Amino acid sequence: MTSTAQVKREIIIDPEGDLNVQLIKRFGSGDTQRTEILVTMKVTRNVLETNSTFFKTMLAGPFKEASQNEIQGKMADSMYSKDKVDIKQIWIAIQTGRRYLFAIEKLEPWFDKWLKKNGGPQLSMFRLYELRSLRYPCHEFDCAWGFAAVTKRLAYHFNGHITEFNPTDFRNLHLPNRLIGGMNGARGNLRTKLHEGIYLQEDFLESQCDCKVQGLFEFEKALHATGVWPLENKMSGRGKLSISEIIDGLEDFKYTQPEKSNGTITATATCSCSKSRVENKIKEAIKKVWGNFDGLCLDCIDNLKTDDIDKDYWQHVWPFDDSDDERRTERKWDGKCRIKHDQPTWYFSWVARKQTHDAHEKEREERKRIKEERARQQRKGGRA
């Protein structure tokens, strides 16, 4: 025999509400099944119908709930404790919205406030493993500043291929793979820019000064002393370092100018081997890499920058030297965007954009599908 335990907890969402929604939890099975009412929420029927296709069908259709002023549903009680909601419960809320066809955009202002309260303006209060679980909610709730902050921190501070972590058992919840590709492309670009900035070996080799051989040795010795060189070894394998950890090591870069046997410094201020010249180039590289990536931009991912998809494509792939600061500043990379950003964010967000198939491509895919189906039928017939 099924029994129902009453729990005296009621949430008044609308004092003038005309419908009670009960969240329940079931124990046992069959005749011994027991139901516990976790909470009763007083709501307005019309508001529920307007914002959920699921409840609209239930309450306005031929189901028994349509004539009742009380309905029950098996849902997570923790979803409604707004001041104590953790990341996992946010994922549960998203899954609940999908299951009951809620207009999840109604929760966007709430999520924005939750994110700022728990993470701070730059989300520095979240740990890296938490950030891996926040990209998806930021994407689903269309939180542009949060998505940019999460992806920026991961690009600089995660020490390997950036993946996603789903804290729930709902395996249908995840980001599109194109967003993972754009994220790791941006991180790879940071590594490339860092390597370009600190690779000064050619400066020594092409120098005309007499101290270049000793200068190159001192440079390599100074890089080795940082513990973060060579980058290829330090950013792969066991114990690999993140971009930020590499930069932290380079902050301790100390270069010794070449000297004669009597202690006289041979390098001049204009020489490639001079202390100020070498150390300033390392500092410039660090500064440039720190300012390179502003995170992925949801607006660049979702929207064209022009009125034509093909024109937009060629603007992104047309070759130009992104190290040319003057040319980079000629264009407004964050036009119509909710966040401010530079060219790398613009480009790698475009890489993560959803591909729109044209009629020719759709027809070609259909022909391929038919061809594969025929081949499958032939193989099946051959085994008969």
CSV table of C-alpha atoms in Angstrom, one decimal:
chain,number,residue,atom,x,y,z
A,1,MET,CA,0.0,0.0,0.0
A,2,THR,CA,1.4,3.4,-1.0
A,3,SER,CA,1.5,6.0,1.7
A,4,THR,CA,2.3,9.7,1.5
A,5,ALA,CA,4.2,11.6,4.2
A,6,GLN,CA,3.4,15.2,4.6
A,7,VAL,CA,6.2,17.7,5.2
A,8,LYS,CA,5.2,21.2,6.4
A,9,ARG,CA,7.2,23.3,4.0
A,10,GLU,CA,5.5,25.7,1.6
A,11,ILE,CA,7.0,28.3,-0.7
A,12,ILE,CA,4.7,31.1,-1.7
A,13,ILE,CA,5.8,32.2,-5.2
A,14,ASP,CA,2.5,34.0,-5.9
A,15,PRO,CA,0.3,34.8,-2.9
A,16,GLU,CA,-2.7,35.0,-5.3
A,17,GLY,CA,-1.7,31.7,-6.9
A,18,ASP,CA,-4.4,29.2,-8.0
A,19,LEU,CA,-2.2,26.1,-8.2
A,20,ASN,CA,0.0,24.1,-5.8
A,21,VAL,CA,3.0,22.3,-7.3
A,22,GLN,CA,4.4,19.6,-5.0
A,23,LEU,CA,7.9,18.2,-5.3
A,24,ILE,CA,8.0,14.6,-4.1
A,25,LYS,CA,10.5,11.8,-3.4
A,26,ARG,CA,9.6,8.2,-3.6
A,27,PHE,CA,11.0,5.3,-1.5
A,28,GLY,CA,10.6,1.6,-2.0
A,29,SER,CA,8.5,0.0,-4.7
A,30,GLY,CA,5.2,-1.8,-5.3
A,31,ASP,CA,2.8,-2.1,-2.3
A,32,THR,CA,5.5,-0.8,0.1
A,33,GLN,CA,6.2,2.4,-1.9
A,34,ARG,CA,6.2,5.5,0.2
A,35,THR,CA,6.0,9.1,-1.0
A,36,GLU,CA,7.4,12.1,0.8
A,37,ILE,CA,6.3,15.6,-0.1
A,38,LEU,CA,9.5,17.7,0.0
A,39,VAL,CA,7.8,21.1,-0.6
A,40,THR,CA,4.6,22.7,-1.9
A,41,MET,CA,4.9,25.8,-4.1
A,42,LYS,CA,1.9,28.1,-4.6
A,43,VAL,CA,2.0,29.4,-8.2
A,44,THR,CA,-0.2,30.8,-10.9
A,45,ARG,CA,-1.5,28.3,-13.4
A,46,ASN,CA,-1.4,30.8,-16.3
A,47,VAL,CA,2.2,31.7,-15.7
A,48,LEU,CA,3.3,28.1,-15.6
A,49,GLU,CA,1.5,27.3,-18.8
A,50,THR,CA,3.0,30.4,-20.5
A,51,ASN,CA,6.6,29.5,-19.7
A,52,SER,CA,6.6,25.7,-20.1
A,53,THR,CA,5.3,23.7,-23.0
A,54,PHE,CA,5.3,20.6,-20.8
A,55,PHE,CA,3.0,22.2,-18.2
A,56,LYS,CA,0.9,23.8,-20.8
A,57,THR,CA,0.1,20.4,-22.3
A,58,MET,CA,-0.5,18.9,-18.8
A,59,LEU,CA,-2.7,21.7,-17.5
A,60,ALA,CA,-4.6,22.6,-20.7
A,61,GLY,CA,-4.9,19.2,-22.3
A,62,PRO,CA,-6.9,16.0,-21.6
A,63,PHE,CA,-4.8,15.0,-18.6
A,64,LYS,CA,-6.3,14.7,-15.1
A,65,GLU,CA,-4.1,17.5,-13.8
A,66,ALA,CA,-6.1,20.0,-16.0
A,67,SER,CA,-9.0,19.9,-13.6
A,68,GLN,CA,-7.0,19.8,-10.4
A,69,ASN,CA,-5.5,22.7,-8.4
A,70,GLU,CA,-2.6,20.5,-7.1
A,71,ILE,CA,0.0,18.6,-9.1
A,72,GLN,CA,3.0,16.5,-8.2
A,73,GLY,CA,6.4,16.1,-9.8
A,74,LYS,CA,9.6,14.2,-8.9
A,75,MET,CA,12.1,17.0,-8.9
A,76,ALA,CA,15.3,18.0,-7.0
A,77,ASP,CA,14.4,20.0,-3.9
A,78,SER,CA,17.8,21.6,-3.8
A,79,MET,CA,17.1,23.6,-7.0
A,80,TYR,CA,15.0,26.0,-5.1
A,81,SER,CA,17.5,27.0,-2.4
A,82,LYS,CA,18.8,30.0,-4.4
A,83,ASP,CA,21.3,31.2,-1.7
A,84,LYS,CA,22.9,27.7,-1.5
A,85,VAL,CA,22.8,26.4,-5.0
A,86,ASP,CA,26.0,24.8,-6.2
A,87,ILE,CA,27.3,24.1,-9.7
A,88,LYS,CA,25.9,20.6,-9.8
A,89,GLN,CA,22.4,21.9,-8.9
A,90,ILE,CA,22.6,24.4,-11.8
A,91,TRP,CA,23.2,21.6,-14.2
A,92,ILE,CA,20.2,19.8,-12.7
A,93,ALA,CA,18.1,22.9,-13.2
A,94,ILE,CA,19.1,23.0,-16.9
A,95,GLN,CA,18.2,19.3,-17.3
A,96,THR,CA,14.8,20.0,-15.6
A,97,GLY,CA,14.2,22.8,-18.0
A,98,ARG,CA,14.9,20.5,-20.9
A,99,ARG,CA,12.7,17.8,-19.5
A,100,TYR,CA,9.7,20.0,-18.8
A,101,LEU,CA,10.4,22.4,-21.7
A,102,PHE,CA,10.8,25.5,-19.5
A,103,ALA,CA,11.9,28.7,-21.1
A,104,ILE,CA,15.3,28.6,-19.4
A,105,GLU,CA,16.1,32.2,-20.5
A,106,LYS,CA,13.8,33.3,-17.7
A,107,LEU,CA,16.6,32.3,-15.3
A,108,GLU,CA,19.3,34.3,-17.1
A,109,PRO,CA,19.2,37.3,-14.6
A,110,TRP,CA,19.3,34.9,-11.7
A,111,PHE,CA,22.3,33.0,-13.0
A,112,ASP,CA,24.1,36.2,-13.7
A,113,LYS,CA,23.7,37.3,-10.1
A,114,TRP,CA,24.6,33.8,-8.8
A,115,LEU,CA,27.8,33.8,-10.8
A,116,LYS,CA,28.9,37.3,-9.6
A,117,LYS,CA,28.1,36.5,-6.0
A,118,ASN,CA,30.0,33.2,-5.9
A,119,GLY,CA,32.9,33.9,-8.3
A,120,GLY,CA,33.5,37.6,-8.2
A,121,PRO,CA,33.9,39.9,-11.2
A,122,GLN,CA,36.6,37.8,-12.9
A,123,LEU,CA,35.4,34.5,-11.4
A,124,SER,CA,38.7,34.3,-9.4
A,125,MET,CA,36.9,32.7,-6.5
A,126,PHE,CA,36.2,29.6,-8.4
A,127,ARG,CA,38.8,26.8,-8.7
A,128,LEU,CA,40.0,25.5,-12.0
A,129,TYR,CA,38.0,22.2,-11.7
A,130,GLU,CA,34.9,24.3,-11.1
A,131,LEU,CA,35.5,26.4,-14.1
A,132,ARG,CA,35.5,23.3,-16.3
A,133,SER,CA,31.9,22.8,-15.1
A,134,LEU,CA,30.8,26.4,-15.5
A,135,ARG,CA,31.4,26.8,-19.3
A,136,TYR,CA,28.3,24.9,-20.1
A,137,PRO,CA,25.9,26.8,-17.8
A,138,CYS,CA,27.4,30.1,-19.0
A,139,HIS,CA,26.7,29.0,-22.5
A,140,GLU,CA,23.1,27.8,-21.8
A,141,PHE,CA,22.2,31.0,-19.8
A,142,ASP,CA,23.8,33.2,-22.5
A,143,CYS,CA,26.1,34.8,-20.0
A,144,ALA,CA,28.6,36.5,-22.2
A,145,TRP,CA,30.9,38.0,-19.5
A,146,GLY,CA,30.9,34.8,-17.6
A,147,PHE,CA,31.7,32.6,-20.6
A,148,ALA,CA,34.6,34.9,-21.6
A,149,ALA,CA,36.0,35.0,-18.0
A,150,VAL,CA,35.8,31.2,-17.7
A,151,THR,CA,37.4,30.5,-21.0
A,152,LYS,CA,40.1,33.1,-20.5
A,153,ARG,CA,41.1,31.7,-17.1
A,154,LEU,CA,41.2,28.1,-18.4
A,155,ALA,CA,43.3,29.1,-21.4
A,156,TYR,CA,45.9,30.7,-19.2
A,157,HIS,CA,45.8,28.5,-16.1
A,158,PHE,CA,44.8,25.0,-17.2
A,159,ASN,CA,47.9,22.8,-17.7
A,160,GLY,CA,46.8,20.6,-20.6
A,161,HIS,CA,44.1,19.9,-23.2
A,162,ILE,CA,41.1,21.8,-21.9
A,163,THR,CA,38.1,19.5,-21.4
A,164,GLU,CA,34.7,19.7,-19.9
A,165,PHE,CA,33.5,18.2,-16.6
A,166,ASN,CA,29.8,17.3,-16.1
A,167,PRO,CA,29.1,16.9,-12.4
A,168,THR,CA,25.8,15.1,-13.0
A,169,ASP,CA,24.7,11.8,-14.6
A,170,PHE,CA,22.9,13.6,-17.4
A,171,ARG,CA,25.3,12.7,-20.2
A,172,ASN,CA,23.2,14.6,-22.7
A,173,LEU,CA,24.4,17.9,-21.2
A,174,HIS,CA,27.6,19.1,-22.8
A,175,LEU,CA,29.0,21.8,-25.0
A,176,PRO,CA,29.2,21.4,-28.8
A,177,ASN,CA,32.7,20.0,-29.7
A,178,ARG,CA,33.4,23.1,-31.8
A,179,LEU,CA,33.6,25.1,-28.6
A,180,ILE,CA,36.2,22.7,-27.2
A,181,GLY,CA,38.2,23.1,-30.4
A,182,GLY,CA,38.0,26.9,-30.3
A,183,MET,CA,39.1,26.9,-26.6
A,184,ASN,CA,42.1,24.7,-27.2
A,185,GLY,CA,43.0,26.6,-30.3
A,186,ALA,CA,43.2,29.8,-28.3
A,187,ARG,CA,45.4,28.1,-25.7
A,188,GLY,CA,47.7,26.7,-28.4
A,189,ASN,CA,48.0,30.2,-29.9
A,190,LEU,CA,49.1,31.6,-26.5
A,191,ARG,CA,51.9,29.0,-26.4
A,192,THR,CA,53.0,29.9,-29.9
A,193,LYS,CA,53.1,33.6,-29.1
A,194,LEU,CA,55.0,33.0,-26.0
A,195,HIS,CA,57.6,30.9,-27.8
A,196,GLU,CA,57.9,33.5,-30.6
A,197,GLY,CA,58.5,36.2,-28.0
A,198,ILE,CA,61.2,34.5,-26.0
A,199,TYR,CA,63.0,32.7,-28.8
A,200,LEU,CA,65.9,35.2,-29.2
A,201,GLN,CA,68.5,32.6,-30.4
A,202,GLU,CA,68.4,34.1,-34.0
A,203,ASP,CA,69.2,37.5,-32.6
A,204,PHE,CA,72.5,36.2,-31.2
A,205,LEU,CA,73.3,34.1,-34.3
A,206,GLU,CA,72.7,37.1,-36.6
A,207,SER,CA,74.5,39.6,-34.4
A,208,GLN,CA,77.8,41.1,-35.7
A,209,CYS,CA,79.3,41.5,-32.2
A,210,ASP,CA,82.3,39.5,-30.9
A,211,CYS,CA,80.4,38.5,-27.7
A,212,LYS,CA,77.5,36.7,-29.4
A,213,VAL,CA,78.8,33.2,-28.8
A,214,GLN,CA,79.1,33.7,-25.0
A,215,GLY,CA,75.9,35.8,-25.1
A,216,LEU,CA,73.9,32.9,-26.6
A,217,PHE,CA,75.3,30.6,-23.9
A,218,GLU,CA,74.4,33.0,-21.1
A,219,PHE,CA,70.9,33.3,-22.6
A,220,GLU,CA,70.3,29.6,-22.8
A,221,LYS,CA,71.7,29.2,-19.3
A,222,ALA,CA,69.3,31.9,-18.0
A,223,LEU,CA,66.3,30.3,-19.7
A,224,HIS,CA,67.2,26.9,-18.2
A,225,ALA,CA,67.5,28.5,-14.8
A,226,THR,CA,63.8,29.5,-14.9
A,227,GLY,CA,62.7,25.9,-15.0
A,228,VAL,CA,60.2,26.5,-17.8
A,229,TRP,CA,62.4,25.9,-20.8
A,230,PRO,CA,62.1,24.4,-23.4
A,231,LEU,CA,58.4,25.0,-23.7
A,232,GLU,CA,57.7,21.8,-25.7
A,233,ASN,CA,58.9,19.7,-22.8
A,234,LYS,CA,57.5,21.7,-20.0
A,235,MET,CA,54.0,21.9,-21.4
A,236,SER,CA,53.5,18.2,-22.2
A,237,GLY,CA,53.8,14.9,-20.4
A,238,ARG,CA,53.7,14.4,-16.6
A,239,GLY,CA,54.0,17.5,-14.6
A,240,LYS,CA,53.2,19.8,-17.5
A,241,LEU,CA,52.8,23.5,-16.8
A,242,SER,CA,50.1,26.0,-17.8
A,243,ILE,CA,50.7,29.2,-19.6
A,244,SER,CA,50.5,31.2,-16.4
A,245,GLU,CA,53.0,28.9,-14.7
A,246,ILE,CA,55.4,29.3,-17.6
A,247,ILE,CA,55.1,33.1,-17.4
A,248,ASP,CA,55.6,33.0,-13.6
A,249,GLY,CA,58.9,31.2,-14.3
A,250,LEU,CA,59.9,33.7,-16.9
A,251,GLU,CA,59.4,36.5,-14.4
A,252,ASP,CA,62.5,35.2,-12.7
A,253,PHE,CA,64.6,35.4,-15.9
A,254,LYS,CA,68.1,36.8,-15.0
A,255,TYR,CA,70.5,37.2,-17.8
A,256,THR,CA,74.3,37.8,-17.3
A,257,GLN,CA,76.1,39.9,-20.0
A,258,PRO,CA,79.2,38.4,-21.5
A,259,GLU,CA,82.5,39.4,-19.8
A,260,LYS,CA,86.1,39.3,-20.5
A,261,SER,CA,88.4,37.2,-18.3
A,262,ASN,CA,89.3,40.4,-16.4
A,263,GLY,CA,85.6,41.0,-15.6
A,264,THR,CA,85.2,43.8,-18.2
A,265,ILE,CA,81.7,43.8,-19.8
A,266,THR,CA,82.0,43.4,-23.5
A,267,ALA,CA,78.4,44.0,-24.6
A,268,THR,CA,77.3,47.5,-25.3
A,269,ALA,CA,73.8,49.0,-24.9
A,270,THR,CA,73.0,48.5,-28.6
A,271,CYS,CA,74.5,45.0,-28.8
A,272,SER,CA,72.1,42.0,-29.0
A,273,CYS,CA,73.9,40.6,-26.0
A,274,SER,CA,73.3,43.5,-23.6
A,275,LYS,CA,71.4,42.8,-20.4
A,276,SER,CA,68.8,45.5,-20.8
A,277,ARG,CA,68.0,44.5,-24.4
A,278,VAL,CA,67.6,40.8,-23.7
A,279,GLU,CA,65.6,41.2,-20.4
A,280,ASN,CA,63.3,43.8,-22.0
A,281,LYS,CA,62.4,41.5,-24.8
A,282,ILE,CA,61.4,38.8,-22.3
A,283,LYS,CA,59.3,41.3,-20.4
A,284,GLU,CA,57.7,42.5,-23.7
A,285,ALA,CA,56.8,38.9,-24.6
A,286,ILE,CA,55.2,38.3,-21.2
A,287,LYS,CA,53.2,41.5,-21.4
A,288,LYS,CA,52.0,40.6,-25.0
A,289,VAL,CA,50.9,37.1,-24.1
A,290,TRP,CA,49.0,38.3,-21.0
A,291,GLY,CA,47.1,40.7,-23.1
A,292,ASN,CA,46.5,38.4,-26.1
A,293,PHE,CA,43.3,36.5,-25.3
A,294,ASP,CA,40.1,37.9,-23.7
A,295,GLY,CA,38.2,34.6,-23.6
A,296,LEU,CA,35.7,33.3,-26.1
A,297,CYS,CA,32.9,35.7,-27.1
A,298,LEU,CA,29.3,34.3,-27.3
A,299,ASP,CA,28.3,37.1,-29.6
A,300,CYS,CA,31.1,36.4,-32.1
A,301,ILE,CA,30.2,32.7,-31.9
A,302,ASP,CA,26.5,33.2,-32.5
A,303,ASN,CA,26.4,36.2,-34.9
A,304,LEU,CA,27.9,37.3,-38.2
A,305,LYS,CA,30.0,40.5,-38.2
A,306,THR,CA,28.7,41.2,-41.7
A,307,ASP,CA,25.4,40.7,-43.5
A,308,ASP,CA,26.8,37.8,-45.6
A,309,ILE,CA,28.1,34.5,-44.3
A,310,ASP,CA,30.7,34.1,-47.1
A,311,LYS,CA,32.0,37.6,-46.7
A,312,ASP,CA,32.3,37.0,-43.0
A,313,TYR,CA,34.3,33.8,-43.7
A,314,TRP,CA,36.8,35.5,-45.9
A,315,GLN,CA,37.3,38.3,-43.4
A,316,HIS,CA,38.4,35.7,-40.8
A,317,VAL,CA,40.7,33.6,-43.1
A,318,TRP,CA,42.3,36.4,-45.1
A,319,PRO,CA,46.0,36.4,-44.1
A,320,PHE,CA,47.4,39.3,-42.2
A,321,ASP,CA,50.1,39.7,-39.7
A,322,ASP,CA,48.4,39.8,-36.3
A,323,SER,CA,51.7,40.9,-34.7
A,324,ASP,CA,51.3,44.2,-36.5
A,325,ASP,CA,49.8,46.3,-33.6
A,326,GLU,CA,49.0,49.2,-35.9
A,327,ARG,CA,46.9,47.1,-38.3
A,328,ARG,CA,45.2,45.3,-35.5
A,329,THR,CA,43.9,48.5,-34.0
A,330,GLU,CA,42.5,49.6,-37.3
A,331,ARG,CA,39.6,47.2,-36.9
A,332,LYS,CA,37.0,47.0,-34.2
A,333,TRP,CA,37.1,43.4,-33.3
A,334,ASP,CA,34.3,43.6,-30.7
A,335,GLY,CA,31.7,45.5,-32.6
A,336,LYS,CA,28.1,44.7,-31.4
A,337,CYS,CA,29.6,42.5,-28.7
A,338,ARG,CA,28.7,42.6,-25.0
A,339,ILE,CA,32.4,42.2,-24.0
A,340,LYS,CA,35.5,44.1,-25.1
A,341,HIS,CA,38.1,42.0,-26.9
A,342,ASP,CA,40.8,42.0,-29.4
A,343,GLN,CA,41.5,40.0,-32.6
A,344,PRO,CA,42.4,36.6,-31.1
A,345,THR,CA,39.1,36.4,-29.2
A,346,TRP,CA,37.3,37.4,-32.5
A,347,TYR,CA,39.1,34.7,-34.5
A,348,PHE,CA,38.9,31.7,-32.1
A,349,SER,CA,35.2,32.5,-31.3
A,350,TRP,CA,34.6,32.3,-35.1
A,351,VAL,CA,36.4,28.9,-35.1
A,352,ALA,CA,33.8,27.8,-32.5
A,353,ARG,CA,30.8,29.0,-34.6
A,354,LYS,CA,28.1,26.6,-35.7
A,355,GLN,CA,28.5,25.8,-39.4
A,356,THR,CA,25.5,26.6,-41.6
A,357,HIS,CA,25.0,24.1,-44.4
A,358,ASP,CA,24.0,25.4,-47.8
A,359,ALA,CA,21.6,23.6,-50.1
A,360,HIS,CA,24.4,22.0,-52.1
A,361,GLU,CA,26.0,20.5,-49.0
A,362,LYS,CA,22.7,19.2,-47.6
A,363,GLU,CA,22.0,17.5,-50.9
A,364,ARG,CA,25.5,16.0,-51.0
A,365,GLU,CA,25.1,14.6,-47.5
A,366,GLU,CA,21.7,13.1,-48.4
A,367,ARG,CA,23.3,11.4,-51.5
A,368,LYS,CA,26.1,10.1,-49.2
A,369,ARG,CA,23.5,8.7,-46.7
A,370,ILE,CA,21.6,7.0,-49.5
A,371,LYS,CA,24.8,5.5,-50.9
A,372,GLU,CA,25.8,4.1,-47.4
A,373,GLU,CA,22.3,2.7,-46.9
A,374,ARG,CA,22.4,0.9,-50.2
A,375,ALA,CA,25.9,-0.5,-49.4
A,376,ARG,CA,24.6,-1.7,-46.0
A,377,GLN,CA,21.6,-3.4,-47.6
A,378,GLN,CA,23.9,-5.1,-50.1
A,379,ARG,CA,26.1,-6.4,-47.4
A,380,LYS,CA,23.1,-7.6,-45.5
A,381,GLY,CA,21.8,-9.4,-48.6
A,382,GLY,CA,25.1,-11.0,-49.2
A,383,ARG,CA,25.1,-12.6,-45.8
A,384,ALA,CA,21.6,-14.0,-46.3
